[in-house]
Coordinates of C-alpha atoms and ligand atoms in Angstrom, one line a residue:
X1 CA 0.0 0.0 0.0
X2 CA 1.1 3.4 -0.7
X3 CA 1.1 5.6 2.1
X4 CA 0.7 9.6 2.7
X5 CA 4.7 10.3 2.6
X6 CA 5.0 7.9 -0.7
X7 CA 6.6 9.4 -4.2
X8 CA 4.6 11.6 -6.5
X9 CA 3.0 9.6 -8.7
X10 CA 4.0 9.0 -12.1
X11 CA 1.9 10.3 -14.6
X12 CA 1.0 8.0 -17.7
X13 CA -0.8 8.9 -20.6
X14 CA 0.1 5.9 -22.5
X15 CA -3.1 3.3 -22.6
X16 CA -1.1 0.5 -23.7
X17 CA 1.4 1.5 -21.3
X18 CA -1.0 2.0 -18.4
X19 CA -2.5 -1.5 -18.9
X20 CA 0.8 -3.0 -19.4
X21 CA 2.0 -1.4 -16.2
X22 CA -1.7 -2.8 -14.1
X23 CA -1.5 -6.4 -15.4
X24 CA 2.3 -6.2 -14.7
X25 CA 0.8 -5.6 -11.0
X26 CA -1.4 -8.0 -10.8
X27 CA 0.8 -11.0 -12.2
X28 CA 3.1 -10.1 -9.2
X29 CA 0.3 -10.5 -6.4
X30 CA -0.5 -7.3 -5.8
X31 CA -4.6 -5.5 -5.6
X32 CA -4.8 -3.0 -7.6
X33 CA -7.5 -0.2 -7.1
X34 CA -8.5 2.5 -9.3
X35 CA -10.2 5.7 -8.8
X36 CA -12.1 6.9 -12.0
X37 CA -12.5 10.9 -12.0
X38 CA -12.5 14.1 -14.3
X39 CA -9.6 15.8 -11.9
X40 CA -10.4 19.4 -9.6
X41 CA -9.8 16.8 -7.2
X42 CA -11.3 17.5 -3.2
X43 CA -11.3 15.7 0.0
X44 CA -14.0 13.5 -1.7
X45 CA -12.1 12.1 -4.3
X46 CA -8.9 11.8 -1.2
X47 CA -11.3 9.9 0.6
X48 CA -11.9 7.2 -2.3
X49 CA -7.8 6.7 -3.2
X50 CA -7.7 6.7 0.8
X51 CA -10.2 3.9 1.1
X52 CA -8.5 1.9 -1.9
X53 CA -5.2 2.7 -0.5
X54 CA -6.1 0.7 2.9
X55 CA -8.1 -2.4 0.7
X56 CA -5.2 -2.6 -2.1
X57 CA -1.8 -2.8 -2.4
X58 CA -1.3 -0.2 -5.0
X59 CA -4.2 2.7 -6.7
X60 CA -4.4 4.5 -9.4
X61 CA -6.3 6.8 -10.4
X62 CA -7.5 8.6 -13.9
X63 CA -7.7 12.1 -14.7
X64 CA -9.9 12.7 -18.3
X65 CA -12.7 15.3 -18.4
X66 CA -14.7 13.6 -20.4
X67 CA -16.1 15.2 -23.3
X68 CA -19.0 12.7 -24.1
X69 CA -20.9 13.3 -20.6
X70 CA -20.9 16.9 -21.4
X71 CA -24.1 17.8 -23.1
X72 CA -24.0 20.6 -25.9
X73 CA -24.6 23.5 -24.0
X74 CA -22.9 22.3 -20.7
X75 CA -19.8 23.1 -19.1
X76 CA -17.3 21.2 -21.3
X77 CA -15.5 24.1 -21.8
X78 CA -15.1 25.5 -18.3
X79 CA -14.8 22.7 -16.5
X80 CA -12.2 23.6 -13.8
X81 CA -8.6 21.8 -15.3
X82 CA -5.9 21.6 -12.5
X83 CA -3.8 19.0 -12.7
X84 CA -0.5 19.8 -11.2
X85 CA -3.0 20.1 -7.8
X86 CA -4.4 17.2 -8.3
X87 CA -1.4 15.0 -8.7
X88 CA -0.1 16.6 -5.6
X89 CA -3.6 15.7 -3.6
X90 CA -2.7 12.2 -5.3
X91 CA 0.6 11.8 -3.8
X92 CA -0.6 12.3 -0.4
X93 CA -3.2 10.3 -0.8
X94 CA -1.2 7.1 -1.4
X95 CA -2.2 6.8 -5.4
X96 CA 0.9 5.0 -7.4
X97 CA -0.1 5.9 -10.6
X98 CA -2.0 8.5 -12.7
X99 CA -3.8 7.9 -15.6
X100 CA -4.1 10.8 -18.1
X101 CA -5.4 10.1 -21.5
X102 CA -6.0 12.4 -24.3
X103 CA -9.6 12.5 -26.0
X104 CA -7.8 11.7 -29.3
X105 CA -6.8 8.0 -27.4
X106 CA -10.0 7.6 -25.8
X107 CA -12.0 8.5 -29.2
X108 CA -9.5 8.0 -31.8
X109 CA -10.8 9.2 -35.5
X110 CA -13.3 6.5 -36.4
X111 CA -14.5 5.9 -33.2
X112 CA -18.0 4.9 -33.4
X113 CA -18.8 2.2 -30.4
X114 CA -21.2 3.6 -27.5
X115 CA -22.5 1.8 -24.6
X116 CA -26.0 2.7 -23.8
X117 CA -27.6 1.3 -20.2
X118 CA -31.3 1.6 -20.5
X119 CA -33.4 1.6 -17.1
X120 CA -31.6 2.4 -14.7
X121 CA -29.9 5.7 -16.7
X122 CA -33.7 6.5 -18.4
X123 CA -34.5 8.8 -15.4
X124 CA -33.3 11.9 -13.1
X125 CA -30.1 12.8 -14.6
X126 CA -30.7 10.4 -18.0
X127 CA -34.0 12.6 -18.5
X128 CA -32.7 16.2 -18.2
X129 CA -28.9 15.5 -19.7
X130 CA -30.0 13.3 -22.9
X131 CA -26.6 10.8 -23.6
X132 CA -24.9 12.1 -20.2
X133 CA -24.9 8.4 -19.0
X134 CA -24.3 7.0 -22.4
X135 CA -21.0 9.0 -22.2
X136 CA -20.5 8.0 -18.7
X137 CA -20.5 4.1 -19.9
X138 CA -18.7 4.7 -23.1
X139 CA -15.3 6.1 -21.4
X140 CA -16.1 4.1 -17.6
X141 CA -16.1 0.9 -20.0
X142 CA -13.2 1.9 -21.7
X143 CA -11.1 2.6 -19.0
X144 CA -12.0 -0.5 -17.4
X145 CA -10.1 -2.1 -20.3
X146 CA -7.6 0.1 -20.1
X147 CA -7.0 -0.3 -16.2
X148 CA -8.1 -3.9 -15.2
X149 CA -8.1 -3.5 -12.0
X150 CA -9.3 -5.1 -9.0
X151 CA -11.1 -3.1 -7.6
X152 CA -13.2 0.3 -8.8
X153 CA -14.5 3.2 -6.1
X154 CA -17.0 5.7 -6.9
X155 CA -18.6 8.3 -4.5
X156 CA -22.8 8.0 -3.6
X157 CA -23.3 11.4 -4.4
X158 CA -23.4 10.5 -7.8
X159 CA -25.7 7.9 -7.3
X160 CA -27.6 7.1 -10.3
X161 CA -24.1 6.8 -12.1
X162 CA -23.1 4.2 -9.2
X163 CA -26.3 2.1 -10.2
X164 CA -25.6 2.6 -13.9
X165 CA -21.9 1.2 -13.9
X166 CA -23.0 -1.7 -11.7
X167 CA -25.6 -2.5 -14.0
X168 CA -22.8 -1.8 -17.1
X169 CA -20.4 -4.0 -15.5
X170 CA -23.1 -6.8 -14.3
X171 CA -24.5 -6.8 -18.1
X172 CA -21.4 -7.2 -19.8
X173 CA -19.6 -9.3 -17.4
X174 CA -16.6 -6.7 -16.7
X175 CA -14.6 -8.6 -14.4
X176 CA -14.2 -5.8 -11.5
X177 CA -15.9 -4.9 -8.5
X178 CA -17.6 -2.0 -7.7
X179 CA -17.0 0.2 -4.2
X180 CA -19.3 2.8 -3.4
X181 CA -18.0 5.0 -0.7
X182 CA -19.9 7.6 1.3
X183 CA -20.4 11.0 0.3
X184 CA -17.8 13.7 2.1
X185 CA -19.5 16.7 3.1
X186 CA -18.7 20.6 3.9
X187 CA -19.4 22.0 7.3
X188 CA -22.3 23.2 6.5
X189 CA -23.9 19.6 4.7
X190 CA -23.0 20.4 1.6
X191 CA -22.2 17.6 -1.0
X192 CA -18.6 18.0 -2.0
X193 CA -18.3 18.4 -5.8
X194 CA -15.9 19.7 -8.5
X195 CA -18.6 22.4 -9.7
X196 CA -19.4 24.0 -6.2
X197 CA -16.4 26.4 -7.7
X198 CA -18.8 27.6 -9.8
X199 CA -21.1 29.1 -6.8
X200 CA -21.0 32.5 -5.8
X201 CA -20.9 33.7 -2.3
X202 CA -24.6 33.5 -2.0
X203 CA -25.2 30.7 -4.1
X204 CA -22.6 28.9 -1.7
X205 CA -25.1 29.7 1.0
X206 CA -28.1 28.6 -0.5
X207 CA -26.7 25.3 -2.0
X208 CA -27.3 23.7 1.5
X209 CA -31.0 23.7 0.5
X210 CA -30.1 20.7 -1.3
X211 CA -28.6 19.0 2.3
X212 CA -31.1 20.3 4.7
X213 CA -33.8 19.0 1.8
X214 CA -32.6 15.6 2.7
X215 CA -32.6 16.0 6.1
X216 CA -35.9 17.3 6.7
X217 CA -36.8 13.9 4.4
X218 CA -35.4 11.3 6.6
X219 CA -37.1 13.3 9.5
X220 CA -40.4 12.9 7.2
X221 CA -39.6 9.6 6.5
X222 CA -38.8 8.3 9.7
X223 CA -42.2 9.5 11.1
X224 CA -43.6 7.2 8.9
X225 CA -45.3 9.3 6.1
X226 CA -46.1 8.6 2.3
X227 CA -43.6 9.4 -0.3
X228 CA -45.0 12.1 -1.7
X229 CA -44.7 13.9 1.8
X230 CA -41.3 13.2 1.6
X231 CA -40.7 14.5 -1.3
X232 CA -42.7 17.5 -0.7
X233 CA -40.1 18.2 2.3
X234 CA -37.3 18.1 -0.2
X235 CA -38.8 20.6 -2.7
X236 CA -39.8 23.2 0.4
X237 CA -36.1 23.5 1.6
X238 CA -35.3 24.0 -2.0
X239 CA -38.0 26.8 -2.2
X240 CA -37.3 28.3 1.0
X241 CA -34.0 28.9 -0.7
X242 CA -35.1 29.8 -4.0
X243 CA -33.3 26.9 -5.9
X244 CA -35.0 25.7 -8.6
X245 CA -35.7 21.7 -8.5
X246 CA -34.9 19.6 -11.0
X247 CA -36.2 16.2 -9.6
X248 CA -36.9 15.5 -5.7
X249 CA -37.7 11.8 -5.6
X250 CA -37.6 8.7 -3.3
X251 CA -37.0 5.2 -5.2
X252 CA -35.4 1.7 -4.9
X253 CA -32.2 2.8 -4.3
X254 CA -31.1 -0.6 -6.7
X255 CA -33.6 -0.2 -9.5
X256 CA -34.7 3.8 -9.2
X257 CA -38.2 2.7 -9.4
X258 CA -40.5 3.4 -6.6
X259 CA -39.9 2.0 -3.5
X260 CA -41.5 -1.4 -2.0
X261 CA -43.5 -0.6 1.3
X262 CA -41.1 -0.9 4.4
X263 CA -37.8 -1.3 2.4
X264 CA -34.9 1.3 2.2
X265 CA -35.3 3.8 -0.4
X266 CA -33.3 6.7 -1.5
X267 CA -33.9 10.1 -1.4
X268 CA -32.6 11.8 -4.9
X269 CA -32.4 15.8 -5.0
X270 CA -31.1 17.9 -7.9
X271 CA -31.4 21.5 -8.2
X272 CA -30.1 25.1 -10.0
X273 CA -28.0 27.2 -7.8
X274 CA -28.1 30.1 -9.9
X275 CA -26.4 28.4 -12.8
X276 CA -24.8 25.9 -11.3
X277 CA -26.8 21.7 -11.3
X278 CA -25.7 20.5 -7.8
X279 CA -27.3 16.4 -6.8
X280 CA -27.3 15.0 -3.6
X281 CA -29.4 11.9 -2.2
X282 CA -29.3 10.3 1.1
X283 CA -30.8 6.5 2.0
X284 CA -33.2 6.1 4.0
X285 CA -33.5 3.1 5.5
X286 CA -35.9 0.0 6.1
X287 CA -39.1 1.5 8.2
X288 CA -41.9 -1.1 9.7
Ligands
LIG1 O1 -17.9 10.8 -11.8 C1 -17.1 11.2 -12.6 O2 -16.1 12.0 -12.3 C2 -17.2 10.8 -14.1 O3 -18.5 10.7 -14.4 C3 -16.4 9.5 -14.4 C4 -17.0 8.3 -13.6 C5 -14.9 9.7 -14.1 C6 -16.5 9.2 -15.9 O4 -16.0 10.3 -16.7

């Protein structure tokens, strides 16, 4: 295992080199984790190479803002770039090796292969950001080929994405296993992500709505009431902070469809902070 005072971590770019490198590993005993992001790393993404780090004996993690998520009028163009931070957050995070492909190796000319997840990606996110999760599979799948790992980690506060790589991975048999790992919050509740640089001072104050949406839903939910009082409680914090609400729904937190009487669900929350798209969900456990 790598620890916090380990090397920098070398930086490949190389796929063939990067698999060579990972099966190299893993003929010679060792775990291998990986950590798939789109870099402007925070503590969240140091808490899933920290996690890896302790359940394998060497991570790596991939860098690649990827362009097929990114919906024509999104935020492809700004999305924040600093790598020379985030190999640094890397290296004292205990990651061995960093995985930086361009878009020309990931979608060479003539590329023409996409890998489309029905169900579970129909809804929430695969409703308002057509092909998002289409793009999410593409490059996930790919890089799964490229770095056959072990062992893959992925944040919950993404957590339609987490339930539409599983199912990716389950349908076509890719031989890895899939860690989700809790969401890492700021002080206040807030869901860490990349694009909370986008908020302004007072959207950075009212993007809590989205947190204290949830929590005022488990409240709901513990006393026992229907869904749709639950979700009502979700869209009221976001009023009462005049975000806009995308979707504020409770499902199966496996299959996204409404939830069975009694078991868990999850609460999903996604909302405009100014014009910013933050998510968040929290699970709510089994009730009598
Ligand atoms: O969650 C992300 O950062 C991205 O969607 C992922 C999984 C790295 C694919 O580009």
């Amino acid at each position: 295992m790598n620890t916090p005072s380990s090397p920098a971590p070398l930086v490949v770019a190389e796929p063939r080199l990067m698999r060579d490198t990972i099966l190299a590993a893993r003929r010679a005993g060792r775990r291998v984790g990986f950590v798939p992001t789109m870099g402007a790393l925070h503590a969240g993404h140091a808490s899933l190479v920290e996690r890896a780090a302790v359940e394998c004996d060497d991570v790596v993690v991939s860098i690649f803002v990827n362009p097929k998520q990114f919906g024509p009028r999104e935020d492809l163009a700004r999305y924040p770039r600093t790598l020379p931070a985030d190999v640094a957050l890397l290296g004292a995070s205990g990651a061995r090796w960093v995985f930086v492909p361009e878009a020309a190796t990931a979608y060479p000319a003539g590329h023409a292969t996409s890998v489309v997840v029905a169900a579970p990606a129909a809804d929430f996110e695969g409703a308002i950001r057509p092909g998002h999760f289409a793009g999410v599979a593409t490059v996930v799948c790919w890089l799964f080929n490229v770095v056959p790992a072990d062992a893959a980690y992925f944040g919950a506060k993404d957590w339609q994405q987490t339930v539409v790589v599983r199912r990716m991975v389950a349908d076509l048999a890719i031989p890895i296993a899939i860690e989700v790992c809790p969401t890492v919050r700021e002080p206040d509740g807030l869901a860490m992500s990349s694009r909370n640089a986008y908020l302004s001072p007072d959207e950075r104050r009212r993007a809590v709505a989205l947190h204290e949406g949830l929590e005022s839903a488990a409240r709901h939910w513990q006393a026992g009431d229907d869904v749709a009082l639950v979700e009502e409680a979700i869209r009221a914090a976001l009023r009462a902070h005049d975000v806009p609400v995308d979707y504020a729904r409770v499902v199966d937190p496996q299959s996204l469809v409404p939830p069975r009487p009694g078991a868990a669900a999850v609460a999903l929350v996604a909302g405009r902070v100014g014009t910013t798209r933050l998510l968040d969900n929290l699970l709510l456990p089994p009730r009598p």
